[in-house]
mmCIF file of C-alpha atoms in Angstrom:
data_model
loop_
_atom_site.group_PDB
_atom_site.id
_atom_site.type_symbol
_atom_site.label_atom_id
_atom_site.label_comp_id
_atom_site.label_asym_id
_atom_site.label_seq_id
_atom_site.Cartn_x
_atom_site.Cartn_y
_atom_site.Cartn_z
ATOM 1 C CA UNK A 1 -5.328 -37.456 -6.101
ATOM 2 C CA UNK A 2 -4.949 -35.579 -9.163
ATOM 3 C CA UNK A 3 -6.701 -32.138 -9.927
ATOM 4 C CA UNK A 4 -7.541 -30.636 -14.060
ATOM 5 C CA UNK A 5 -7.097 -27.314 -13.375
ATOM 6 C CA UNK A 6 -6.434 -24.345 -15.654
ATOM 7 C CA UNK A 7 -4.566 -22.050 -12.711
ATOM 8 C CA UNK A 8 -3.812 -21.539 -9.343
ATOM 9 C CA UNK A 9 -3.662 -18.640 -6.625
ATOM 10 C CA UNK A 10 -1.131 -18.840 -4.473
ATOM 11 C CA UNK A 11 -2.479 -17.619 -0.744
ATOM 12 C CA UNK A 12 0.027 -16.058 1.275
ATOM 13 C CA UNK A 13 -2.031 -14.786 4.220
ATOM 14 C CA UNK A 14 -3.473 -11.092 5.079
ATOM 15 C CA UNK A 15 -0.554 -9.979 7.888
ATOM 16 C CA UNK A 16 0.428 -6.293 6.779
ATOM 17 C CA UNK A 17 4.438 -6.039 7.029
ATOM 18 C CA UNK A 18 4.378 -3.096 8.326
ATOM 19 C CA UNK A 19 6.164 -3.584 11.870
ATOM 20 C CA UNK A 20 8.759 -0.690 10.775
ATOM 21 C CA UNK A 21 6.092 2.250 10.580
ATOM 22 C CA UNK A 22 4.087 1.455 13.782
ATOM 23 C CA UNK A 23 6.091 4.080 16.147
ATOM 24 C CA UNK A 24 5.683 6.948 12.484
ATOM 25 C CA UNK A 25 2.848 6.736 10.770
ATOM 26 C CA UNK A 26 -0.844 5.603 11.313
ATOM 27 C CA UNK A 27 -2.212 2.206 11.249
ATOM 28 C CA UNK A 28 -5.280 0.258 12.130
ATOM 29 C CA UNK A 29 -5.738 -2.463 14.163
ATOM 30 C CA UNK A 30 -5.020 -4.876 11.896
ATOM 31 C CA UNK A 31 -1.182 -2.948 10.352
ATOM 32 C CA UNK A 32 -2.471 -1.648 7.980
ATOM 33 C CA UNK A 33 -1.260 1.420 7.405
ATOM 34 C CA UNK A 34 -3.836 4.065 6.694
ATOM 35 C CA UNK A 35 -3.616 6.755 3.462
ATOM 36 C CA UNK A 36 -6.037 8.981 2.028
ATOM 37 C CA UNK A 37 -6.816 7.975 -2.049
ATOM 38 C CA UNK A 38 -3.600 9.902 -2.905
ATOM 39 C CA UNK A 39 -1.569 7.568 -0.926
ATOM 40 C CA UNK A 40 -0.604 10.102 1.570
ATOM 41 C CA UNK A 41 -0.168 8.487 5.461
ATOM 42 C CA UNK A 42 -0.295 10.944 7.839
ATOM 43 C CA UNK A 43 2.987 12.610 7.694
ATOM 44 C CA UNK A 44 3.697 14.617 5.107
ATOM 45 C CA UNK A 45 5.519 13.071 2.522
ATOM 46 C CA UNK A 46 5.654 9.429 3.382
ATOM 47 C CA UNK A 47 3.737 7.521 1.381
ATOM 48 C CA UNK A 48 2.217 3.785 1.365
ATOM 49 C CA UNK A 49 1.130 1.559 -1.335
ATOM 50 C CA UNK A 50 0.419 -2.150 -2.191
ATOM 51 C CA UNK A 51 -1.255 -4.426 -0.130
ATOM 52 C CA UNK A 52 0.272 -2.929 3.292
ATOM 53 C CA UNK A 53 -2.320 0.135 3.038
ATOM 54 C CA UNK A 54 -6.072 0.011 4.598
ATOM 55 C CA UNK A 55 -8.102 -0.845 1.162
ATOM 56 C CA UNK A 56 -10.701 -3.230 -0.043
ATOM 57 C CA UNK A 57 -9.484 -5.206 -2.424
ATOM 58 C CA UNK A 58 -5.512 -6.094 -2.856
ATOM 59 C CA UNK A 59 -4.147 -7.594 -5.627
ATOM 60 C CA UNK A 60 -0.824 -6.749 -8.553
ATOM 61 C CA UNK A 61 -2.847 -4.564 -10.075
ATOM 62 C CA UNK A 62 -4.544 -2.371 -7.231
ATOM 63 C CA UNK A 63 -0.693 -2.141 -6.013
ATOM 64 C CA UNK A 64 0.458 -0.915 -8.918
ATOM 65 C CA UNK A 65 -2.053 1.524 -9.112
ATOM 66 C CA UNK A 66 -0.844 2.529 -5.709
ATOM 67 C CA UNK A 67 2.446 2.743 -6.704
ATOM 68 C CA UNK A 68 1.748 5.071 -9.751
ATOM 69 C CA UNK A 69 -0.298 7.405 -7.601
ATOM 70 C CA UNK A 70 2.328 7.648 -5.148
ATOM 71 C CA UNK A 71 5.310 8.474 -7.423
ATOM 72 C CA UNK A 72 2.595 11.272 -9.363
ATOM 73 C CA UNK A 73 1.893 12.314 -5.881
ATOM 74 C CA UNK A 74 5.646 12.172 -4.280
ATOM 75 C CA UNK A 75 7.394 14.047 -7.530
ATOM 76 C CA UNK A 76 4.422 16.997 -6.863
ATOM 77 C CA UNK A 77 5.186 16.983 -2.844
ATOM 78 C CA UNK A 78 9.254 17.213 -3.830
ATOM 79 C CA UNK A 79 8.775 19.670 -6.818
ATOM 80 C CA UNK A 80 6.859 22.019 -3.789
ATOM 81 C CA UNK A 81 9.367 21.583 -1.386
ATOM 82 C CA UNK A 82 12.239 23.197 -4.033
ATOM 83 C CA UNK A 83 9.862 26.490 -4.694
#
């Protein structure tokens, strides 16, 4: 059959890759790993972001967002760690 559509989402599936940080940092039952809003997991400076963190929604933007916060948030942690 044929479909008029205007777009499509492409569904990948909800499975965190996040196998490598399960013996380090904090996840929940699911592999998700688990930050605070400033993307900080619970060592101190490692950092998640993107759809592999807890969160509500995920999508390209929300993970961008992520990824911004983190760098803002990483450069601060680094720029402490010199003084």
């Amino acid at each position: 059959s044929r479909l008029d559509i205007d777009g499509i989402f492409i569904y990948i599936g909800l499975t965190p890759n996040s196998k490598f940080a399960f013996d380090l940092i904090q996840t929940d039952e699911y592999g998700y790993i688990i930050t605070n809003e400033e993307m900080e997991t619970n060592i101190p400076g490692i950092y998640a972001v993107g759809d592999v963190r807890k969160k509500s929604l995920r999508q390209v933007v929300t993970a961008c967002a992520d990824g911004a916060i983190a760098a803002s948030n990483a450069q601060k942690y680094i720029e402490k760690m010199k003084s």
